Structure formats: structure tokens, C-alpha cells
């Protein structure tokens, strides 16, 4: 360890996700372990600009490993997109003697960090915190596993009422550009059909699939739809379309919404967060910065921030195939 | 006990609610206890018309006390609203030697039972199964308590993300005509405002209340809205209205939807269901029929079905007052 | 309201229970509503003796309605049982200008409050916070409902493994002197037998019951045992006894333990806590003190502390009967 | 695919684990997808000996993806350890025209399968179903992830009461020979110390660690102990030892027990089960048998059963290090 670094800052940025607090705790405790000072920055980059800083020690993060949300709060900052904003931020960091920062967030947050690094040569480090699992360089983002459990628990409840009434439900889950949540939670919840942005099933095949499912004797159907699905209709339009074409079907819609972002993190996410926080701080102390920490094949791995941002997290085609077989 | 009754039927009808299976189990086991035969009728009154009957013994209802939904399935039957439909139903009951039935459901299901009783003098008994708690003659309907827990758990998750971003959320919960779910879950979840059908807060007072809440230093706001709220706008319109009038507010909407009807019943609902099933069967055996079983002041009570249907379940004004004080 | 009271203190004492934080929040917010100052006392009576006080305003209790445990901490104080201890406590209260206190706790905590009131004429008020539901003057104590849900969820899990292996489980739940948790959770979890302190089933009848259950075709058995059960053997001895007498039975033991005291409170407990806090403060402001707040037949009620302490909370014999019928 | 195989059997064996039903469903549906007949064998190898077989089609496994336990039941069979037992089993399989079987279970179940294969050349396939994660050839066994969530949720509840009273808790979790559950759940629950079979911390260092934790200002301590820990004392003896050596500490014990084996599987386990079932059946159809299916670095992988049995699943030393840093 190059213990020349004396002070590190940490912030959470962008949409929050379960496990952010656990990652924050890990960053703070790892700093304490190596006798490095740690500063928490509130409200993401906006707080960096406004100097909303607070010293954090090992005890500051007691009893947060299991809390959803982020005690540092998060925000999207327009001002950080301006040269002036970033200049103010840089001055604040310098003034406080901060030598590097760890940002817990998604794509957008990493882009901000990268630009900041390019402009000021300021060492940065990223921890992927988002429920969407849409980041290149890690098999799992923080919060993904928890969100999957939240979704399958909700669908399990919907299934209770669906099968009591022989109904068809369209359940919309998060995922604007990627279908990871829809695909995994769909398989987990035993969905009869899964609609994701990566694949355009087509309305015709959807109808066919639903008819086949009904013929096969299933008493209810759940179709999981990712927000950003490309079938060309939103869940409410899908409902109307199916009702017109399968008039004997009682169709309902459920949009799971923001509850997917909250909740106490799963053990998986807590452990992942703990590992990522250690890796982020130790990397900085070893002089390796401007990377994103990830887990690749069960091992901690570093990916240059630029690659993490530009890379593409593709859908698991084997799981797509499993999904097809499961709906036999 | 007048043990002249030899065979009782049981059905679930209308919207399903958690605890219906536990009540069904209790009816079946109580019949077994008194050596009375028990017949399950599938898909509510529609199954009664179609003769979709099955003998149930004590073992038929093993391991269902904790299951959401209803293993007998439920349905809304148009045909039972016709004289012909009810005639067929009556013939089926006679043919199977059934001497009374217990219907687990809500208002509409009780009305069907009452008309059937008036026409054929057939002994009926009602168990109030609905999450809305909108039935006269019982302090608690089956499923209400479970639905409240489902709602507060969902809002707890939404609160995580709301307070991480200083956001305002409108959360729509079930309750077309009554605000019991909204009021209780709103107090339970620590909502900043609760909008219910029984009270028209008015848009002006809503804005005032939100501004006061913001001034007081609250970092996030949750407004719980009953489906049937009378403020004149749905949750999406409310969002727009507030955004126009409080432009610095980041407002989101979440419609909890059908997951509120599902899930494993709470202990409260399981115990209530067990007590109601015993009371329903014992009442029939004692010759008391055409009643709804309820719990009034912690004791089992019978209310004539007619009164249960016509009576009005009013909102708890003391709890409204508590709610106001809590949002100080 | 006699708004002569200017400052009220609040403390949590004895074993903690879910809902204590919600009750604390309600006391604090009600004080704020009536412009009365509120002081939190840490670590129960011990903190009262040591002057561990902190002013609390409406914002101090943000986001705690859903938290288990108690942010004021709890403790059992030997010193408060001495005259000297109570004198120090009284001096601290006087010094801080505190005119009344609300104690959230059980029997023992109320006894302390009553003695303190007798000695100093100091106005006190009790809120029954304990999972045991063993307090006279209220149908439900704070935390009881949550503990029941914790227990049935645990037994549901045990049932999964019990019925996969055709096993018999003895599950010990809390309840040293009373069987409320065992009886309610036993009925809720569909237990085959329930052993409570109020009733000595006898070992012979237990064996008979288990044999009958096996003969009836049940694939697994759960026996719920209250800690303070009077059958004369603890759960481990019961296991040995049954194994000796039913050698073909695979018997296991599970002691649920302290997890029963924790967890996020149920909606029922949060609402109850909110109502109790309001009632406690308003009663003080109306000049009615030395009472315990309770809920009796769905209405808030006051019981003189002395009666609450001496009274006996008896088991629901009707529910015992329901329990017998359910195990048919 | 070599579609020469016409009939495959499936059984669950040994201790049950969450996800077994999901794996069973996957095996059955994959058979249906490839038009291969599928036979369920009840009660593990014992049912194979007794001919307790049942044809399963795609609909037989509706609505079980989210159920804990195993609908096929499980058992440990002494008889299958004898040559006679295995001979009977083989005759039954032949008689039913079964050409291969998939066994979902742990080490012991795989050993039985391997011996059976050696004796009769009968094609077998293993799916690792156990909460202990102690099987070579897969990063995750079925049920491990669910058990971790069950444990951290229980410890979160215990933490509520521990920190309300400044207590030390020893929490015993499953894991006779391996510490995977203890280590992962300990990190996830923020335990102050973790005792596992792979490492003998020593009583002296345990005391030191607890004293350091107290000095550092922590208000409560949780020590997670694996069943098979090598410190030489069980949790009850540990409690006594610490009480003697740290007399001011209030120490409690909680043994989580069999609830760790039950419960609805997590999304992770449901997806894993679905993938494993597909892989197992497809491997048989491709003529690859006598393997265990596993997930290695996020991809399905086959390990010869013999290697899976003899191999050793070692503890994640990096996570041990993370654990040390987290308790700073």
C-alpha cells in the first residue's frame, strides 16, 4: 500500500439503490482500517459543489449495513455539467485536503467522474450502484439482487390473486434500456412471457404464446414487461390489445414502480457492497485510480472508467433460452 | 348443537383476499369436528350453477392456512344474477344433499346469498372476506390486516428512495368507496397527508399542507391516496397539479395495485379466519342462519345479512385526528 | 386541555418491543402539536438517575415509525429500586423542569412509575410496550402483533422442512407466564398442538394427540410451546420423551429466541402506538395522570396504573376451543 | 441432442433446501420441452426402493417455483446403503422404463448415485441442493442464497433488541463442516466477530476482539458462530466463558435452527434452479451423464460426480479479510 493518500471522499450519486449504504460503510471502515481520513459528501455532485462535507469515522456508519436508500442522500446535479460547477467542486475538494473520491452510482455518475478526472487529474474511483445491472465490467451491480427479490415477492402476491380469478396480468418492472430485471425476475416468478428491450417478440407472437399457455391448462398468466420494452405498446395499451384479441380474457396491469429501488438490501448485495468498498479504497492506496470496481467471475476486478461507461452489458442469451423452456 | 344438518357447502366469491384459505380450512375442519360433511364449491356462484363441487375432508385443507388467494378459486357470476341461474344453483345444491352454505366474500356476495335465501328459504351464512374493511357488523374483515402490512412495507421501500432524493410521492392504495386502507396504512407508514373518499381535503389545503411539511424540514413526503378519493383528480393529475404549483418539487407516483390482494396472510388474519369459520359452522348447527359472522369488540358476533349489506362502515374519526397530529 | 403542563419526558424501559419507536414518535409529535416541550430520557430509569436527557422536537423522530428496538435505548435499573436512586431521578426531573413523564414498557416499568408517583406525587403515564400481551387494561400490548407475525413466518419456514421430511418439531416461543403468543401464533401457524402455562395438557395427552395426528394422515407436526409451559419438561426434554415413546418419529427442536422482540413493527402496532402516544399526552394535559393507556374494544381507554399492575390478563378460552377444533 | 432417452426420473434427497421445487419444475418442464417422459420419485432413494413413482407433466409443477421444501418429499434411506436395497431400486427403475435419473441433493445423495451408477451402469445426474454451499464444482448450491437472507433478516431483528440493551449475542447458524453461511451472513449482518470451522480464532483473541469492539464505542455486538466451529465450546459455553471474563457484559444466545432450511426461495435461487434443471436434462439427452451440474463463473458447468464428492469447497479467504476490515 502506498499510504501517501491521507484523505478520501465518498459520495452517492444518481438513482439510489439498495446496498449503497453498505458500500459507503465499507469505504469508511476501510479508510479507518488504513488510518486514512474519510469525508462524506452529501447530495452527490451538487453537495461537492456546495461544500456539503462531513468527516466520517468507523462509528458514523454503525447500523446502516441493512438500510435501504443512502444516508448521504443522492441528487442529479445540472451544475456539475458546467465547467464552473466542476471548478467549484474542485476547489472544495482541495480546500478540504481531499486527494481522491469514490463515487457510488451508475453510468451518468461515472461520466461526471471521468470528465472531472480529465480536467483536473483528480483521482477518482467508481462503485456500480444501480438496480438495473446495466454496467459493463461487473457481473452484478449493487442493488440488482435486492430489486429482483422485491419484484418476485410482488409478483408472487399478484399470482395469488391472478390464479384465484384466472386472470392475465401485465407487470411492468424497471429497466429502460436493458431487460436484466425483467428476464431474471420473470424466470424467478415463473412468468408465462417476458418482454425486454433487447428482443422484439412482436404482438403476434405474444398473442400466440398467451393462447398456447391458456390451452395448456394454465389457470393464470403473468407477463413481465421491462419499461423500455420495444413491442411498441406500453402495458396499458398491451392490456387493451389483448382484451380486443382475446375477449374472454380478464386482463389487468400492475406497474411496480419505485418500490423496486428501496428496501433492506439482500445478503448478496451487502456482501458485494462490503467487498467493493474494500477494493475501491485499497486500489486508491495502491495508486490505481480512475477505475470502476466490479465483480467478474466471483473475483473483484478493475475496469477503466472509460470502458465501463462505453461498454455494453448484454443480456444473458442462455437465460433467455431457459426462460423459453420454463414456459412449456 | 342441533346436529340435524348433515352437509354444508362452502365457497369463496368476489375479489379474493388473504385469509380466505384459512377461513375455508376452518369451515372444513369445524365440519369434520362435528361429523358434518363438507362440500367445496369452485369459482363462487358460477361453480354453484355449474355443479363444480368437491367433497372436502380435514386433510383436504392441510397446509393452506398460510396461502394467499383461494384454492376454491373465485369469480363474479353474471348468471347468478338471473332467476334461471339461481334455479340451477338450487337444483345442484339439492341434488348433492347440501343443506346450507357458507360464502366467504364481500357485499356483492352477501347480496347474492340473501336473495337466494329469500327465494328458496335456503340457509346461508356469510364470512366477510375483503381487504377493504368496508362491511358493517365487523371491526375487521378478512385480509384487511394483511393488506395494511403489504402497503406499509411497500411505502417503507418508497420512503427509502424518496428520502434519498428529497422527493414527494403520491401512493395510490385500494379503496373505492372507503378510506380504511389509506387511513390506517397512511398512519402506519408515517404519511405526510392522507386523501380518502370520506373527506374532501381540497386542493388548496393539500398544497398548504405540503408547503408546511417542506418548511418544517422534512426531507421527503408521502401522500397516500385512496382509489376513490374525492379530491377530483387522480394520482397522475395530482402530480401535475403539484408540479405546477410547487415547481421545485420532484413529484412521483406509485399505484400499488393488485399486489395488495395477495400474499401470505398475517397472523391476525389467520386467527380471525379460524375463529370466523368455527362460528359460521356452529351457528348453522345451532339453527341460526342468514347471518354474517363478524368480530365486534374482540368477540364473535352475528349480524343479519340484510343489515350487514345495508349498514355503513364508517371511518374512525379518532384515527383521522391522530393522523393530523402525527404530521405535525 | 389544561395547557399548564409545559414539559413532558418520555422513556422506554424493560424489554424492548416493536412499536416502541412509533409510540415515542407519537408522544413527541403530540407534545409538539400542543406546544409542550418534550425531553427524551435514555436507557430507561437508569438514564433518569444519571440525567441522560435530550430535548426532542417533531423532527427528532423522523423516519423511526418503522424501526424496531428503541432509539432511546432501554435498560433494567437496579438503582431505581433504591430510595436514593429514585431521589436522584426526581432531582434531575425537577432540575430540567419536567412536570410529568410517559414510560413505555411492561409491568415492572409501571411498578417503578407507581412507586415514584407515590413517593413524590410526580405525574406519570404508562404505555404498554411488550410482546407478551400480558397486561391488564388493554386488549393488545405494543409489539404483540409484530411478534406473532415473526413467529408464524418462522414456523412457516420450519413447516417447509418438517413436511419435506415428515418430522415433528417442538418450537419454543416467548411467554414466561402467559401463553398469548403461543396460542395465537399456534393457531395462526396451524400447529398440531399448543402448550401454554395456563393449561397443563399432561404428557399422556400430548402423546395421544401426536399419535392421533399421525394416524389422521398428517405428514408433519408442529408443537408450539410457550417458554413458561407447565408440562414439566423443557423442549429438549420433550423431544427425548417423545422419541422414547414414539420411536419411529424424527423429532427436532427450535427455540425462536430474541428475534421475536425485533423487526419492523406491523401496521397494526404502528397505528396502535400512534393512538397510544396521543392518548397519553392528551390525558396528561387534561390532568389525568397515573394511568396506563390501553385499547379496549377498539377504543382508547385509561386504567389506573395500580389496576394495570395487579390485574391479570387471562387467556382467550374461546380461542383455545378454536385451536382444538382446528387440529381435527 | 440424442433423443434416444425416452424417460427420465427425478428425486430430491437428503436435507431439503429452498429451490428444490424450482429445480424439480425445471427438470419436468425441460423433459416436456424435449418430449421426454418424466417420473417423480417420492421420498428420495427410499421411494426408489419402494416404487413410490408418479408421472409428472408440465402442469404437475405449476405454482411451485416459489415454494420452500420439496413436493416430492425427501428422506435419508438406510436401505439404499445395502446391495439389496439398490437392487430393488434398480428393478423398479427398469420396470418403469426409466433410463436415467436426476438427483437433487448434497454430498451423500451424490455418493449414493455414484455407487448405483458403478454397480448398474445406470446414467445419473446430480443437482447440488443444500444450503451449506459445501460442494465442489459449483460456486453456489441451491438454497444457499435464500438461507443467507433468512439469517441476515433474523440477525437484523436480533440487532434491534441487542442495540436497545447494549447486549452481546452469540448467534449459531448452520454449517457443520464449513463456514460459508457464517462468513457470508456474518459480513452481511455486520457481525462483530465470525467463528467458522475453517479457522480457530482462539478464545483469547475472541475476548480481545470483543473488548476492542466495546472500547471503540459499539453499543452492541453480534458474534456469528457456525455449528461446526472449532473454538472448542458451543454457543452456550461461549456465553458462560464471556460472562466470566467480561462480567459487565449482558450476553445472550440464539440458535437459528431449522428455519434456515425453509422459506420461499430468493430470485437468485429460483433462476439458478431453472438453469440447473435445463442443464441436467440436456446433458442426459446429449449422452453426458454421471456429472453434477454447477455454476462456475456465471456459466453452467459439469463436474464428474466423483470429483464433486471428493473435492473440497474452500472458504473465500478474500472475504475473510473483508470481514476483518469491516469490524474496524
CSV table of C-alpha atoms in Angstrom, one decimal, chain D:
chain,number,residue,atom,x,y,z
D,1,UNK,CA,-29.5,-33.8,-28.7
D,2,UNK,CA,-29.5,-37.6,-28.8
D,3,UNK,CA,-33.2,-38.0,-28.3
D,4,UNK,CA,-32.9,-41.7,-27.6
D,5,UNK,CA,-33.7,-41.2,-24.0
D,6,UNK,CA,-37.5,-41.6,-23.5
D,7,UNK,CA,-38.0,-41.4,-19.8
D,8,UNK,CA,-36.1,-39.7,-17.0
D,9,UNK,CA,-36.8,-39.8,-13.3
D,10,UNK,CA,-36.2,-37.1,-10.7
D,11,UNK,CA,-35.9,-37.2,-7.0
D,12,UNK,CA,-34.9,-34.9,-4.0
D,13,UNK,CA,-32.7,-36.5,-1.4
D,14,UNK,CA,-31.1,-35.6,1.9
D,15,UNK,CA,-31.7,-32.4,3.8
D,16,UNK,CA,-34.1,-30.2,1.9
D,17,UNK,CA,-33.2,-26.7,0.7
D,18,UNK,CA,-35.1,-23.7,-0.8
D,19,UNK,CA,-35.1,-24.0,-4.6
D,20,UNK,CA,-35.5,-27.8,-4.8
D,21,UNK,CA,-39.1,-27.3,-6.1
D,22,UNK,CA,-37.9,-24.8,-8.6
D,23,UNK,CA,-35.2,-27.3,-9.8
D,24,UNK,CA,-37.8,-30.1,-9.9
D,25,UNK,CA,-40.1,-27.9,-12.0
D,26,UNK,CA,-37.2,-27.1,-14.4
D,27,UNK,CA,-36.4,-30.8,-14.8
D,28,UNK,CA,-40.0,-31.6,-15.5
D,29,UNK,CA,-40.6,-28.7,-17.9
D,30,UNK,CA,-37.3,-29.4,-19.8
D,31,UNK,CA,-38.4,-33.0,-20.2
D,32,UNK,CA,-41.8,-31.8,-21.6
D,33,UNK,CA,-40.0,-29.4,-23.9
D,34,UNK,CA,-38.0,-32.3,-25.4
D,35,UNK,CA,-41.0,-34.7,-25.4
D,36,UNK,CA,-39.3,-36.9,-22.9
D,37,UNK,CA,-41.4,-38.5,-20.2
D,38,UNK,CA,-40.7,-37.6,-16.6
D,39,UNK,CA,-41.3,-39.6,-13.5
D,40,UNK,CA,-41.1,-38.1,-10.0
D,41,UNK,CA,-39.8,-40.4,-7.2
D,42,UNK,CA,-41.1,-39.6,-3.8
D,43,UNK,CA,-39.0,-39.7,-0.5
D,44,UNK,CA,-35.7,-39.9,-2.2
D,45,UNK,CA,-33.9,-43.3,-2.5
D,46,UNK,CA,-36.3,-44.9,-0.1
D,47,UNK,CA,-39.1,-44.2,-2.6
D,48,UNK,CA,-37.0,-45.6,-5.4
D,49,UNK,CA,-36.7,-48.8,-3.4
D,50,UNK,CA,-40.5,-48.8,-2.6
D,51,UNK,CA,-41.5,-47.9,-6.1
D,52,UNK,CA,-43.2,-44.7,-5.0
D,53,UNK,CA,-43.3,-43.2,-8.5
D,54,UNK,CA,-45.6,-40.7,-10.3
D,55,UNK,CA,-45.7,-39.4,-13.8
D,56,UNK,CA,-45.2,-35.7,-13.9
D,57,UNK,CA,-46.1,-33.4,-16.8
D,58,UNK,CA,-45.5,-29.7,-17.3
D,59,UNK,CA,-48.7,-28.8,-15.4
D,60,UNK,CA,-47.8,-31.0,-12.4
D,61,UNK,CA,-45.3,-28.4,-11.4
D,62,UNK,CA,-47.5,-25.3,-11.7
D,63,UNK,CA,-47.1,-22.8,-8.9
D,64,UNK,CA,-44.2,-24.4,-7.1
D,65,UNK,CA,-41.3,-22.3,-8.3
D,66,UNK,CA,-41.8,-20.1,-5.1
D,67,UNK,CA,-42.4,-22.9,-2.6
D,68,UNK,CA,-39.9,-23.9,0.0
D,69,UNK,CA,-39.3,-27.6,0.8
D,70,UNK,CA,-39.9,-30.3,-1.8
D,71,UNK,CA,-43.2,-31.6,-3.0
D,72,UNK,CA,-41.5,-34.9,-3.8
D,73,UNK,CA,-40.5,-35.1,-0.1
D,74,UNK,CA,-37.1,-36.1,1.0
D,75,UNK,CA,-35.7,-38.8,3.2
D,76,UNK,CA,-32.4,-40.5,4.2
D,77,UNK,CA,-32.5,-44.2,3.3
D,78,UNK,CA,-30.5,-46.7,5.2
D,79,UNK,CA,-31.8,-49.4,2.8
D,80,UNK,CA,-30.2,-47.8,-0.2
D,81,UNK,CA,-26.9,-48.3,1.5
D,82,UNK,CA,-27.3,-52.0,1.1
D,83,UNK,CA,-26.8,-54.1,-2.0
D,84,UNK,CA,-30.3,-55.5,-1.7
D,85,UNK,CA,-31.8,-52.0,-1.4
D,86,UNK,CA,-30.1,-50.8,-4.5
D,87,UNK,CA,-31.1,-53.9,-6.4
D,88,UNK,CA,-34.8,-53.3,-5.6
D,89,UNK,CA,-34.4,-49.7,-6.7
D,90,UNK,CA,-32.8,-50.8,-10.0
D,91,UNK,CA,-35.6,-53.2,-10.7
D,92,UNK,CA,-38.2,-50.6,-10.1
D,93,UNK,CA,-36.5,-48.2,-12.5
D,94,UNK,CA,-36.2,-50.8,-15.2
D,95,UNK,CA,-39.8,-51.9,-14.7
D,96,UNK,CA,-40.9,-48.3,-15.3
D,97,UNK,CA,-38.7,-47.9,-18.3
D,98,UNK,CA,-36.7,-45.2,-16.7
D,99,UNK,CA,-33.4,-44.7,-18.4
D,100,UNK,CA,-31.7,-42.1,-16.3
D,101,UNK,CA,-32.3,-40.1,-13.1
D,102,UNK,CA,-31.6,-36.7,-11.8
D,103,UNK,CA,-31.0,-36.4,-8.0
D,104,UNK,CA,-31.3,-33.1,-6.3
D,105,UNK,CA,-29.4,-33.2,-3.0
D,106,UNK,CA,-26.0,-33.0,-1.4
D,107,UNK,CA,-22.8,-35.0,-1.0
D,108,UNK,CA,-24.4,-38.1,0.5
D,109,UNK,CA,-27.0,-38.2,-2.2
D,110,UNK,CA,-24.4,-37.9,-4.9
D,111,UNK,CA,-22.4,-40.8,-3.3
D,112,UNK,CA,-25.4,-43.0,-3.5
D,113,UNK,CA,-25.9,-42.1,-7.2
D,114,UNK,CA,-22.3,-42.8,-8.0
D,115,UNK,CA,-22.3,-46.2,-6.4
D,116,UNK,CA,-25.6,-47.0,-8.1
D,117,UNK,CA,-24.0,-46.0,-11.4
D,118,UNK,CA,-20.9,-48.1,-10.8
D,119,UNK,CA,-23.0,-51.1,-10.0
D,120,UNK,CA,-25.6,-50.9,-12.7
D,121,UNK,CA,-24.1,-48.6,-15.3
D,122,UNK,CA,-27.3,-46.6,-14.8
D,123,UNK,CA,-27.0,-43.0,-16.0
D,124,UNK,CA,-27.3,-40.4,-13.2
D,125,UNK,CA,-27.0,-36.7,-12.9
D,126,UNK,CA,-26.7,-34.5,-9.8
D,127,UNK,CA,-28.0,-31.1,-8.9
D,128,UNK,CA,-26.5,-29.6,-5.8
D,129,UNK,CA,-29.3,-28.7,-3.4
D,130,UNK,CA,-28.1,-27.8,0.1
D,131,UNK,CA,-28.0,-24.6,2.0
D,132,UNK,CA,-24.4,-25.2,3.1
D,133,UNK,CA,-22.6,-24.3,-0.2
D,134,UNK,CA,-20.1,-27.0,0.6
D,135,UNK,CA,-20.0,-28.8,-2.7
D,136,UNK,CA,-17.0,-28.8,-5.1
D,137,UNK,CA,-17.8,-27.9,-8.7
D,138,UNK,CA,-20.2,-25.1,-8.2
D,139,UNK,CA,-19.9,-21.5,-6.9
D,140,UNK,CA,-23.4,-21.7,-5.4
D,141,UNK,CA,-25.5,-24.6,-4.2
D,142,UNK,CA,-29.3,-24.3,-4.4
D,143,UNK,CA,-30.7,-22.7,-1.3
D,144,UNK,CA,-27.5,-21.1,-0.1
D,145,UNK,CA,-28.6,-17.6,-1.1
D,146,UNK,CA,-32.0,-18.0,0.4
D,147,UNK,CA,-30.6,-19.2,3.7
D,148,UNK,CA,-28.3,-16.2,3.8
D,149,UNK,CA,-31.2,-13.9,3.5
D,150,UNK,CA,-33.1,-15.8,6.2
D,151,UNK,CA,-30.1,-15.5,8.5
D,152,UNK,CA,-29.4,-11.8,8.0
D,153,UNK,CA,-33.1,-11.0,8.4
D,154,UNK,CA,-33.1,-12.9,11.7
D,155,UNK,CA,-29.9,-11.1,12.9
D,156,UNK,CA,-31.3,-7.7,11.8
D,157,UNK,CA,-34.2,-8.4,14.3
D,158,UNK,CA,-31.8,-9.6,17.0
D,159,UNK,CA,-29.7,-6.4,16.4
D,160,UNK,CA,-32.8,-4.3,17.1
D,161,UNK,CA,-33.0,-5.7,20.6
D,162,UNK,CA,-29.3,-6.1,21.1
D,163,UNK,CA,-28.6,-2.4,20.5
D,164,UNK,CA,-31.6,-1.3,22.6
D,165,UNK,CA,-30.0,-3.1,25.5
D,166,UNK,CA,-26.2,-2.9,24.7
D,167,UNK,CA,-26.0,-6.6,24.6
D,168,UNK,CA,-23.7,-9.3,23.2
D,169,UNK,CA,-25.4,-12.1,21.2
D,170,UNK,CA,-23.9,-15.3,20.1
D,171,UNK,CA,-25.9,-16.4,17.0
D,172,UNK,CA,-25.4,-20.0,15.9
D,173,UNK,CA,-26.1,-20.7,12.2
D,174,UNK,CA,-25.9,-23.9,10.2
D,175,UNK,CA,-22.7,-25.3,8.8
D,176,UNK,CA,-21.2,-28.4,10.4
D,177,UNK,CA,-18.0,-28.6,8.4
D,178,UNK,CA,-18.0,-25.4,6.5
D,179,UNK,CA,-18.4,-21.7,7.4
D,180,UNK,CA,-19.9,-20.3,4.2
D,181,UNK,CA,-23.2,-19.4,5.8
D,182,UNK,CA,-21.5,-18.0,8.9
D,183,UNK,CA,-19.0,-15.9,6.9
D,184,UNK,CA,-21.3,-14.5,4.3
D,185,UNK,CA,-24.2,-13.9,6.7
D,186,UNK,CA,-21.8,-12.5,9.3
D,187,UNK,CA,-20.5,-9.9,6.8
D,188,UNK,CA,-24.0,-9.2,5.6
D,189,UNK,CA,-25.3,-8.7,9.1
D,190,UNK,CA,-22.4,-6.6,10.2
D,191,UNK,CA,-21.3,-9.1,12.8
D,192,UNK,CA,-18.5,-8.0,15.1
D,193,UNK,CA,-16.9,-11.4,15.0
D,194,UNK,CA,-17.4,-14.6,13.0
D,195,UNK,CA,-16.4,-18.1,14.1
D,196,UNK,CA,-16.1,-20.8,11.5
D,197,UNK,CA,-14.8,-24.3,11.4
D,198,UNK,CA,-12.0,-23.4,8.9
D,199,UNK,CA,-10.3,-21.1,11.4
D,200,UNK,CA,-9.6,-21.4,15.1
D,201,UNK,CA,-9.7,-17.9,16.3
D,202,UNK,CA,-9.0,-19.0,19.9
D,203,UNK,CA,-10.8,-17.9,23.0
D,204,UNK,CA,-8.1,-15.3,23.9
D,205,UNK,CA,-8.4,-13.5,20.6
D,206,UNK,CA,-12.2,-13.6,20.8
D,207,UNK,CA,-12.1,-11.8,24.2
D,208,UNK,CA,-9.7,-9.3,22.9
D,209,UNK,CA,-11.8,-8.6,19.8
D,210,UNK,CA,-14.9,-8.1,22.0
D,211,UNK,CA,-13.1,-5.8,24.3
D,212,UNK,CA,-11.8,-3.8,21.4
D,213,UNK,CA,-15.3,-3.6,19.9
D,214,UNK,CA,-16.7,-2.3,23.2
D,215,UNK,CA,-13.9,0.3,23.6
D,216,UNK,CA,-14.5,1.5,20.1
D,217,UNK,CA,-17.9,2.7,21.2
D,218,UNK,CA,-20.1,0.0,19.7
D,219,UNK,CA,-23.4,-0.3,21.5
D,220,UNK,CA,-24.0,-3.9,20.8
D,221,UNK,CA,-22.2,-7.0,19.5
D,222,UNK,CA,-23.2,-9.9,17.3
D,223,UNK,CA,-21.0,-12.9,17.1
D,224,UNK,CA,-22.0,-15.3,14.4
D,225,UNK,CA,-20.9,-18.9,15.1
D,226,UNK,CA,-21.1,-21.8,12.6
D,227,UNK,CA,-22.4,-25.1,14.2
D,228,UNK,CA,-19.1,-26.8,13.5
D,229,UNK,CA,-16.9,-24.1,14.8
D,230,UNK,CA,-13.6,-25.3,16.2
D,231,UNK,CA,-13.2,-22.9,19.1
D,232,UNK,CA,-13.9,-25.9,21.4
D,233,UNK,CA,-17.1,-24.5,23.0
D,234,UNK,CA,-20.7,-24.4,21.9
D,235,UNK,CA,-22.6,-21.2,21.9
D,236,UNK,CA,-23.9,-21.8,25.4
D,237,UNK,CA,-20.4,-22.4,26.8
D,238,UNK,CA,-19.2,-19.4,24.9
D,239,UNK,CA,-21.8,-17.3,26.7
D,240,UNK,CA,-20.6,-18.6,30.1
D,241,UNK,CA,-17.0,-18.1,29.2
D,242,UNK,CA,-17.5,-14.5,28.1
D,243,UNK,CA,-19.7,-13.7,31.1
D,244,UNK,CA,-17.0,-14.9,33.4
D,245,UNK,CA,-14.3,-12.9,31.7
D,246,UNK,CA,-16.3,-9.8,30.9
D,247,UNK,CA,-18.6,-9.6,33.9
D,248,UNK,CA,-20.2,-6.3,32.8
D,249,UNK,CA,-21.4,-7.8,29.6
D,250,UNK,CA,-25.1,-8.9,29.2
D,251,UNK,CA,-24.7,-12.0,26.9
D,252,UNK,CA,-27.4,-13.9,25.1
D,253,UNK,CA,-27.6,-16.9,22.8
D,254,UNK,CA,-29.7,-17.5,19.8
D,255,UNK,CA,-29.7,-20.8,17.8
D,256,UNK,CA,-31.4,-20.1,14.5
D,257,UNK,CA,-32.0,-23.7,13.7
D,258,UNK,CA,-34.2,-25.3,11.0
D,259,UNK,CA,-35.9,-22.2,9.8
D,260,UNK,CA,-32.7,-21.7,7.8
D,261,UNK,CA,-33.7,-24.6,5.6
D,262,UNK,CA,-37.2,-23.3,4.7
D,263,UNK,CA,-38.9,-20.4,3.1
D,264,UNK,CA,-39.7,-19.2,-0.4
D,265,UNK,CA,-36.5,-19.3,-2.4
D,266,UNK,CA,-34.8,-16.0,-3.4
D,267,UNK,CA,-34.9,-14.9,-7.0
D,268,UNK,CA,-31.3,-15.9,-7.3
D,269,UNK,CA,-32.0,-19.5,-6.2
D,270,UNK,CA,-35.1,-19.7,-8.4
D,271,UNK,CA,-33.1,-18.6,-11.5
D,272,UNK,CA,-30.2,-20.9,-10.6
D,273,UNK,CA,-32.6,-23.8,-10.1
D,274,UNK,CA,-34.2,-23.2,-13.5
D,275,UNK,CA,-30.8,-23.1,-15.2
D,276,UNK,CA,-29.6,-26.2,-13.4
D,277,UNK,CA,-32.6,-28.3,-14.3
D,278,UNK,CA,-32.3,-27.4,-18.0
D,279,UNK,CA,-28.6,-28.3,-18.0
D,280,UNK,CA,-29.1,-31.6,-16.2
D,281,UNK,CA,-31.8,-32.8,-18.7
D,282,UNK,CA,-30.0,-31.5,-21.8
D,283,UNK,CA,-26.8,-33.2,-20.6
D,284,UNK,CA,-28.5,-36.5,-20.3
D,285,UNK,CA,-30.0,-36.1,-23.8
D,286,UNK,CA,-26.5,-35.3,-25.1
D,287,UNK,CA,-25.3,-38.5,-23.6
D,288,UNK,CA,-23.2,-36.8,-20.9
D,289,UNK,CA,-24.1,-38.5,-17.6
D,290,UNK,CA,-22.6,-39.1,-14.1
D,291,UNK,CA,-21.9,-35.4,-13.7
D,292,UNK,CA,-23.0,-32.8,-11.3
D,293,UNK,CA,-24.4,-29.6,-12.8
D,294,UNK,CA,-22.9,-26.4,-11.3
D,295,UNK,CA,-22.5,-22.8,-11.9
D,296,UNK,CA,-18.9,-21.7,-12.3
D,297,UNK,CA,-18.1,-18.1,-13.1
D,298,UNK,CA,-21.6,-17.4,-14.1
D,299,UNK,CA,-21.7,-20.3,-16.6
D,300,UNK,CA,-23.3,-23.7,-16.3
D,301,UNK,CA,-20.5,-26.3,-15.8
D,302,UNK,CA,-20.3,-30.1,-15.5
D,303,UNK,CA,-18.2,-31.8,-12.9
D,304,UNK,CA,-17.8,-35.6,-12.7
D,305,UNK,CA,-19.8,-36.8,-9.7
D,306,UNK,CA,-16.7,-38.4,-8.2
D,307,UNK,CA,-14.8,-35.1,-8.3
D,308,UNK,CA,-17.8,-33.3,-6.9
D,309,UNK,CA,-17.8,-35.7,-3.9
D,310,UNK,CA,-14.1,-35.8,-3.2
D,311,UNK,CA,-13.4,-32.2,-4.0
D,312,UNK,CA,-13.3,-29.6,-1.2
D,313,UNK,CA,-15.2,-26.4,-1.2
D,314,UNK,CA,-12.8,-24.0,0.5
D,315,UNK,CA,-13.6,-20.7,2.3
D,316,UNK,CA,-13.2,-17.4,0.4
D,317,UNK,CA,-10.1,-16.0,2.1
D,318,UNK,CA,-10.6,-12.6,0.5
D,319,UNK,CA,-14.0,-12.4,2.2
D,320,UNK,CA,-12.3,-13.3,5.5
D,321,UNK,CA,-10.1,-10.3,5.0
D,322,UNK,CA,-13.0,-8.1,4.1
D,323,UNK,CA,-14.7,-9.3,7.3
D,324,UNK,CA,-11.8,-8.3,9.4
D,325,UNK,CA,-11.7,-4.8,7.8
D,326,UNK,CA,-15.5,-4.4,8.3
D,327,UNK,CA,-15.2,-4.9,12.1
D,328,UNK,CA,-12.8,-2.0,12.4
